[in-house]
Amino acid sequence: MKEIIFLSLLLLSASAYAEEGKVKEDEWQNTTLSDETMKKIQEARFQYKKCVGEEMQKPAYQTLDSRASTEAIIKQCEPGLAKMRDIYIAEKVPAVIADRHLKQMRLQTTRTALQGMMFSEAARKSSQLK
């Protein structure tokens, strides 16, 4: 009985190992992006963050609630991320990986913008109390 269980576990582990070795089509193989591509991505990232920073300075967003203004700012600068996605797709990076990176960047930028807007709102309210 022990021998049967041992053999079945051995066969099961061998089949799992064989499945692990297969390459999935939508899985990105560890390749390198050219320096030119990296510069394009960094430039698009800089433009996106610059857009967010410039939008945060506009007086129209200072009167809104910090969450609503942050959402409006991020939506206003969304085309910057689309440019970056186009660069990734042109370099044959799978869409899943490109989208994951852009989502991460969007979340980080949203958190930073929200924090800045909340700080600004708190500063305005505290100056009104004095």
Short mmCIF file of N, CA, C and O in Angstrom, two decimals, residues 7-101:
data_model
loop_
_atom_site.label_atom_id
_atom_site.label_comp_id
_atom_site.label_asym_id
_atom_site.label_seq_id
_atom_site.Cartn_x
_atom_site.Cartn_y
_atom_site.Cartn_z
N LEU A 7 4.45 5.79 -5.30
CA LEU A 7 4.52 5.89 -6.76
C LEU A 7 3.55 6.94 -7.31
O LEU A 7 3.88 7.68 -8.23
N SER A 8 2.36 7.00 -6.73
CA SER A 8 1.39 7.99 -7.20
C SER A 8 1.87 9.41 -6.89
O SER A 8 1.72 10.32 -7.71
N LEU A 9 2.47 9.61 -5.72
CA LEU A 9 3.01 10.93 -5.39
C LEU A 9 4.19 11.28 -6.30
O LEU A 9 4.34 12.43 -6.71
N LEU A 10 4.99 10.31 -6.63
CA LEU A 10 6.12 10.52 -7.51
C LEU A 10 5.65 10.92 -8.91
O LEU A 10 6.18 11.86 -9.50
N LEU A 11 4.63 10.24 -9.42
CA LEU A 11 4.09 10.59 -10.73
C LEU A 11 3.43 11.97 -10.72
O LEU A 11 3.54 12.74 -11.68
N LEU A 12 2.73 12.26 -9.64
CA LEU A 12 2.06 13.55 -9.52
C LEU A 12 3.09 14.69 -9.49
O LEU A 12 2.90 15.71 -10.15
N SER A 13 4.16 14.52 -8.76
CA SER A 13 5.18 15.56 -8.68
C SER A 13 5.91 15.71 -10.02
O SER A 13 6.28 16.81 -10.41
N ALA A 14 6.11 14.63 -10.73
CA ALA A 14 6.76 14.70 -12.03
C ALA A 14 5.89 15.45 -13.04
O ALA A 14 6.39 16.24 -13.84
N SER A 15 4.58 15.22 -12.99
CA SER A 15 3.69 15.93 -13.91
C SER A 15 3.60 17.41 -13.55
O SER A 15 3.53 18.27 -14.43
N ALA A 16 3.65 17.72 -12.27
CA ALA A 16 3.63 19.13 -11.85
C ALA A 16 4.90 19.83 -12.28
O ALA A 16 4.88 20.98 -12.71
N TYR A 17 6.02 19.14 -12.22
CA TYR A 17 7.30 19.72 -12.65
C TYR A 17 7.29 19.96 -14.16
O TYR A 17 7.79 20.97 -14.62
N ALA A 18 6.70 19.06 -14.93
CA ALA A 18 6.63 19.22 -16.37
C ALA A 18 5.75 20.42 -16.75
O ALA A 18 6.06 21.16 -17.67
N GLU A 19 4.65 20.62 -16.01
CA GLU A 19 3.77 21.76 -16.26
C GLU A 19 4.48 23.07 -15.93
O GLU A 19 4.28 24.07 -16.60
N GLU A 20 5.32 23.05 -14.92
CA GLU A 20 6.02 24.25 -14.49
C GLU A 20 7.01 24.72 -15.54
O GLU A 20 7.26 25.91 -15.71
N GLY A 21 7.59 23.82 -16.27
CA GLY A 21 8.59 24.15 -17.27
C GLY A 21 8.02 24.77 -18.53
O GLY A 21 8.75 25.38 -19.30
N LYS A 22 6.73 24.65 -18.77
CA LYS A 22 6.11 25.19 -19.97
C LYS A 22 6.01 26.72 -19.87
O LYS A 22 5.80 27.28 -18.82
N VAL A 23 6.15 27.39 -21.00
CA VAL A 23 6.07 28.84 -21.06
C VAL A 23 4.69 29.24 -21.54
O VAL A 23 4.20 28.76 -22.55
N LYS A 24 4.08 30.13 -20.80
CA LYS A 24 2.76 30.63 -21.19
C LYS A 24 2.95 31.75 -22.21
O LYS A 24 3.91 32.49 -22.17
N GLU A 25 1.98 31.87 -23.11
CA GLU A 25 2.08 32.88 -24.16
C GLU A 25 1.99 34.30 -23.62
O GLU A 25 2.66 35.20 -24.09
N ASP A 26 1.11 34.52 -22.62
CA ASP A 26 0.93 35.87 -22.11
C ASP A 26 1.91 36.22 -21.00
O ASP A 26 1.83 37.29 -20.41
N GLU A 27 2.83 35.33 -20.71
CA GLU A 27 3.83 35.59 -19.68
C GLU A 27 5.05 36.25 -20.32
O GLU A 27 5.57 35.79 -21.33
N TRP A 28 5.49 37.32 -19.73
CA TRP A 28 6.61 38.07 -20.29
C TRP A 28 7.90 37.38 -19.93
O TRP A 28 8.18 37.09 -18.78
N GLN A 29 8.70 37.10 -20.93
CA GLN A 29 10.02 36.53 -20.70
C GLN A 29 10.96 37.66 -20.33
O GLN A 29 10.89 38.75 -20.88
N ASN A 30 11.83 37.40 -19.42
CA ASN A 30 12.73 38.41 -18.90
C ASN A 30 13.64 38.94 -20.00
O ASN A 30 14.67 38.37 -20.30
N THR A 31 13.21 40.01 -20.64
CA THR A 31 14.00 40.63 -21.69
C THR A 31 14.42 42.00 -21.20
O THR A 31 13.99 42.48 -20.16
N THR A 32 15.24 42.63 -21.97
CA THR A 32 15.67 43.97 -21.59
C THR A 32 15.06 44.98 -22.53
O THR A 32 14.89 44.72 -23.72
N LEU A 33 14.74 46.11 -21.99
CA LEU A 33 14.25 47.21 -22.80
C LEU A 33 15.45 48.09 -23.14
O LEU A 33 16.34 48.28 -22.33
N SER A 34 15.45 48.61 -24.34
CA SER A 34 16.58 49.43 -24.78
C SER A 34 16.64 50.73 -23.97
O SER A 34 15.66 51.16 -23.36
N ASP A 35 17.81 51.35 -23.99
CA ASP A 35 17.97 52.62 -23.28
C ASP A 35 17.04 53.69 -23.85
O ASP A 35 16.50 54.51 -23.10
N GLU A 36 16.85 53.66 -25.15
CA GLU A 36 15.95 54.62 -25.79
C GLU A 36 14.51 54.43 -25.28
O GLU A 36 13.82 55.41 -24.99
N THR A 37 14.09 53.19 -25.14
CA THR A 37 12.75 52.91 -24.65
C THR A 37 12.62 53.35 -23.19
O THR A 37 11.60 53.93 -22.81
N MET A 38 13.63 53.07 -22.40
CA MET A 38 13.60 53.49 -21.00
C MET A 38 13.50 55.01 -20.89
O MET A 38 12.78 55.53 -20.04
N LYS A 39 14.21 55.72 -21.76
CA LYS A 39 14.14 57.18 -21.75
C LYS A 39 12.73 57.65 -22.11
O LYS A 39 12.21 58.61 -21.53
N LYS A 40 12.11 56.98 -23.09
CA LYS A 40 10.74 57.34 -23.48
C LYS A 40 9.78 57.12 -22.31
O LYS A 40 8.90 57.94 -22.05
N ILE A 41 9.94 55.99 -21.62
CA ILE A 41 9.07 55.68 -20.48
C ILE A 41 9.28 56.69 -19.36
O ILE A 41 8.32 57.19 -18.77
N GLN A 42 10.53 57.02 -19.08
CA GLN A 42 10.83 58.00 -18.04
C GLN A 42 10.28 59.38 -18.40
O GLN A 42 9.77 60.10 -17.54
N GLU A 43 10.36 59.74 -19.67
CA GLU A 43 9.83 61.03 -20.12
C GLU A 43 8.30 61.06 -19.98
O GLU A 43 7.74 62.05 -19.52
N ALA A 44 7.65 59.97 -20.36
CA ALA A 44 6.19 59.90 -20.22
C ALA A 44 5.79 59.94 -18.75
O ALA A 44 4.80 60.60 -18.39
N ARG A 45 6.55 59.27 -17.90
CA ARG A 45 6.28 59.28 -16.45
C ARG A 45 6.46 60.71 -15.90
O ARG A 45 5.65 61.18 -15.11
N PHE A 46 7.52 61.38 -16.33
CA PHE A 46 7.77 62.75 -15.89
C PHE A 46 6.63 63.67 -16.32
O PHE A 46 6.15 64.49 -15.54
N GLN A 47 6.19 63.53 -17.57
CA GLN A 47 5.10 64.36 -18.08
C GLN A 47 3.80 64.11 -17.30
O GLN A 47 3.03 65.04 -17.03
N TYR A 48 3.56 62.84 -16.95
CA TYR A 48 2.36 62.49 -16.18
C TYR A 48 2.39 63.15 -14.81
O TYR A 48 1.44 63.80 -14.38
N LYS A 49 3.52 63.02 -14.13
CA LYS A 49 3.63 63.60 -12.79
C LYS A 49 3.63 65.13 -12.86
O LYS A 49 3.11 65.79 -11.96
N LYS A 50 4.20 65.68 -13.91
CA LYS A 50 4.19 67.13 -14.11
C LYS A 50 2.76 67.62 -14.30
O LYS A 50 2.36 68.65 -13.74
N CYS A 51 1.99 66.87 -15.08
CA CYS A 51 0.59 67.21 -15.31
C CYS A 51 -0.18 67.22 -13.98
O CYS A 51 -0.93 68.16 -13.70
N VAL A 52 0.03 66.19 -13.18
CA VAL A 52 -0.66 66.11 -11.89
C VAL A 52 -0.26 67.29 -11.00
O VAL A 52 -1.11 67.93 -10.38
N GLY A 53 1.03 67.60 -10.97
CA GLY A 53 1.49 68.72 -10.16
C GLY A 53 0.92 70.05 -10.61
O GLY A 53 0.52 70.89 -9.78
N GLU A 54 0.86 70.26 -11.91
CA GLU A 54 0.30 71.51 -12.45
C GLU A 54 -1.20 71.61 -12.17
O GLU A 54 -1.70 72.68 -11.84
N GLU A 55 -1.90 70.50 -12.30
CA GLU A 55 -3.34 70.51 -12.05
C GLU A 55 -3.63 70.77 -10.57
O GLU A 55 -4.62 71.43 -10.24
N MET A 56 -2.78 70.26 -9.70
CA MET A 56 -2.99 70.47 -8.26
C MET A 56 -2.87 71.94 -7.89
O MET A 56 -3.47 72.38 -6.91
N GLN A 57 -2.11 72.71 -8.66
CA GLN A 57 -1.90 74.12 -8.36
C GLN A 57 -3.06 75.01 -8.80
O GLN A 57 -3.15 76.16 -8.38
N LYS A 58 -3.94 74.48 -9.64
CA LYS A 58 -5.04 75.30 -10.17
C LYS A 58 -6.02 75.65 -9.04
O LYS A 58 -6.40 74.79 -8.24
N PRO A 59 -6.47 76.89 -9.01
CA PRO A 59 -7.37 77.32 -7.93
C PRO A 59 -8.74 76.63 -7.95
O PRO A 59 -9.39 76.53 -6.92
N ALA A 60 -9.16 76.16 -9.11
CA ALA A 60 -10.48 75.52 -9.20
C ALA A 60 -10.54 74.27 -8.32
O ALA A 60 -11.60 73.96 -7.76
N TYR A 61 -9.43 73.58 -8.20
CA TYR A 61 -9.42 72.35 -7.39
C TYR A 61 -9.27 72.64 -5.90
O TYR A 61 -9.51 71.76 -5.08
N GLN A 62 -8.87 73.84 -5.56
CA GLN A 62 -8.66 74.18 -4.16
C GLN A 62 -9.97 74.33 -3.40
O GLN A 62 -10.00 74.19 -2.18
N THR A 63 -11.05 74.62 -4.12
CA THR A 63 -12.33 74.83 -3.45
C THR A 63 -13.12 73.54 -3.29
O THR A 63 -14.04 73.48 -2.49
N LEU A 64 -12.76 72.51 -4.04
CA LEU A 64 -13.48 71.24 -3.96
C LEU A 64 -13.00 70.41 -2.78
O LEU A 64 -11.94 70.68 -2.20
N ASP A 65 -13.75 69.37 -2.47
CA ASP A 65 -13.32 68.39 -1.49
C ASP A 65 -12.04 67.73 -2.00
O ASP A 65 -11.87 67.53 -3.21
N SER A 66 -11.15 67.37 -1.10
CA SER A 66 -9.84 66.84 -1.52
C SER A 66 -9.97 65.55 -2.33
O SER A 66 -9.24 65.35 -3.30
N ARG A 67 -10.91 64.69 -1.98
CA ARG A 67 -11.07 63.44 -2.73
C ARG A 67 -11.62 63.68 -4.12
O ARG A 67 -11.17 63.09 -5.10
N ALA A 68 -12.60 64.57 -4.20
CA ALA A 68 -13.20 64.88 -5.51
C ALA A 68 -12.18 65.58 -6.41
O ALA A 68 -12.10 65.28 -7.61
N SER A 69 -11.42 66.48 -5.84
CA SER A 69 -10.43 67.18 -6.66
C SER A 69 -9.32 66.25 -7.11
O SER A 69 -8.86 66.34 -8.25
N THR A 70 -8.91 65.32 -6.25
CA THR A 70 -7.88 64.36 -6.63
C THR A 70 -8.37 63.47 -7.76
O THR A 70 -7.65 63.23 -8.74
N GLU A 71 -9.61 63.03 -7.68
CA GLU A 71 -10.18 62.20 -8.74
C GLU A 71 -10.23 62.96 -10.06
O GLU A 71 -9.87 62.42 -11.11
N ALA A 72 -10.62 64.22 -10.01
CA ALA A 72 -10.69 65.03 -11.22
C ALA A 72 -9.29 65.27 -11.81
O ALA A 72 -9.11 65.21 -13.03
N ILE A 73 -8.32 65.47 -10.96
CA ILE A 73 -6.94 65.68 -11.42
C ILE A 73 -6.41 64.44 -12.11
O ILE A 73 -5.82 64.52 -13.20
N ILE A 74 -6.61 63.29 -11.50
CA ILE A 74 -6.11 62.04 -12.07
C ILE A 74 -6.78 61.76 -13.42
O ILE A 74 -6.12 61.34 -14.38
N LYS A 75 -8.08 62.02 -13.51
CA LYS A 75 -8.77 61.82 -14.79
C LYS A 75 -8.26 62.78 -15.85
O LYS A 75 -8.16 62.42 -17.02
N GLN A 76 -7.94 63.99 -15.45
CA GLN A 76 -7.45 65.00 -16.39
C GLN A 76 -6.09 64.58 -16.97
O GLN A 76 -5.81 64.87 -18.14
N CYS A 77 -5.27 63.91 -16.19
CA CYS A 77 -3.92 63.55 -16.63
C CYS A 77 -3.81 62.12 -17.16
O CYS A 77 -2.71 61.64 -17.44
N GLU A 78 -4.91 61.43 -17.29
CA GLU A 78 -4.92 60.04 -17.75
C GLU A 78 -4.27 59.83 -19.12
O GLU A 78 -3.64 58.79 -19.33
N PRO A 79 -4.37 60.75 -20.07
CA PRO A 79 -3.71 60.53 -21.37
C PRO A 79 -2.20 60.32 -21.27
O PRO A 79 -1.61 59.67 -22.13
N GLY A 80 -1.59 60.84 -20.22
CA GLY A 80 -0.15 60.61 -20.02
C GLY A 80 0.16 59.14 -19.80
O GLY A 80 1.18 58.62 -20.29
N LEU A 81 -0.72 58.46 -19.09
CA LEU A 81 -0.52 57.02 -18.88
C LEU A 81 -0.79 56.24 -20.16
O LEU A 81 -0.16 55.21 -20.41
N ALA A 82 -1.70 56.72 -20.98
CA ALA A 82 -1.98 56.05 -22.26
C ALA A 82 -0.75 56.09 -23.16
O ALA A 82 -0.46 55.10 -23.86
N LYS A 83 -0.02 57.20 -23.13
CA LYS A 83 1.22 57.28 -23.92
C LYS A 83 2.23 56.25 -23.46
O LYS A 83 2.90 55.60 -24.25
N MET A 84 2.33 56.10 -22.14
CA MET A 84 3.27 55.14 -21.59
C MET A 84 2.86 53.71 -21.95
O MET A 84 3.71 52.87 -22.27
N ARG A 85 1.58 53.45 -21.95
CA ARG A 85 1.10 52.12 -22.33
C ARG A 85 1.44 51.83 -23.79
O ARG A 85 1.84 50.71 -24.13
N ASP A 86 1.29 52.83 -24.64
CA ASP A 86 1.64 52.66 -26.05
C ASP A 86 3.12 52.31 -26.22
O ASP A 86 3.48 51.49 -27.07
N ILE A 87 3.96 52.93 -25.42
CA ILE A 87 5.40 52.64 -25.48
C ILE A 87 5.65 51.17 -25.09
O ILE A 87 6.41 50.46 -25.75
N TYR A 88 5.00 50.73 -24.02
CA TYR A 88 5.17 49.34 -23.58
C TYR A 88 4.68 48.36 -24.66
O TYR A 88 5.34 47.38 -24.95
N ILE A 89 3.53 48.63 -25.21
CA ILE A 89 2.95 47.72 -26.22
C ILE A 89 3.84 47.70 -27.46
O ILE A 89 4.02 46.64 -28.08
N ALA A 90 4.40 48.84 -27.84
CA ALA A 90 5.29 48.89 -29.01
C ALA A 90 6.54 48.04 -28.79
O ALA A 90 7.10 47.48 -29.73
N GLU A 91 6.95 47.89 -27.53
CA GLU A 91 8.12 47.07 -27.20
C GLU A 91 7.74 45.61 -26.94
O GLU A 91 8.55 44.85 -26.44
N LYS A 92 6.51 45.26 -27.22
CA LYS A 92 6.00 43.89 -27.09
C LYS A 92 5.98 43.39 -25.63
O LYS A 92 6.13 42.20 -25.37
N VAL A 93 5.79 44.32 -24.70
CA VAL A 93 5.56 43.94 -23.31
C VAL A 93 4.10 43.52 -23.22
O VAL A 93 3.23 44.24 -23.71
N PRO A 94 3.80 42.36 -22.63
CA PRO A 94 2.40 41.94 -22.53
C PRO A 94 1.53 42.99 -21.84
O PRO A 94 1.97 43.65 -20.90
N ALA A 95 0.32 43.11 -22.33
CA ALA A 95 -0.61 44.13 -21.82
C ALA A 95 -0.86 43.95 -20.32
O ALA A 95 -1.01 44.93 -19.59
N VAL A 96 -0.88 42.71 -19.85
CA VAL A 96 -1.13 42.45 -18.43
C VAL A 96 -0.05 43.11 -17.58
O VAL A 96 -0.34 43.76 -16.57
N ILE A 97 1.17 42.96 -17.99
CA ILE A 97 2.29 43.51 -17.22
C ILE A 97 2.32 45.03 -17.34
O ILE A 97 2.52 45.74 -16.36
N ALA A 98 2.09 45.55 -18.53
CA ALA A 98 2.06 47.00 -18.71
C ALA A 98 0.94 47.62 -17.88
O ALA A 98 1.16 48.62 -17.19
N ASP A 99 -0.23 47.01 -17.91
CA ASP A 99 -1.36 47.54 -17.15
C ASP A 99 -1.10 47.48 -15.65
O ASP A 99 -1.49 48.37 -14.91
N ARG A 100 -0.44 46.42 -15.20
CA ARG A 100 -0.12 46.30 -13.78
C ARG A 100 0.82 47.43 -13.35
O ARG A 100 0.64 48.03 -12.29
N HIS A 101 1.82 47.71 -14.17
CA HIS A 101 2.75 48.78 -13.84
C HIS A 101 2.05 50.14 -13.85
O HIS A 101 2.27 50.97 -12.96
#
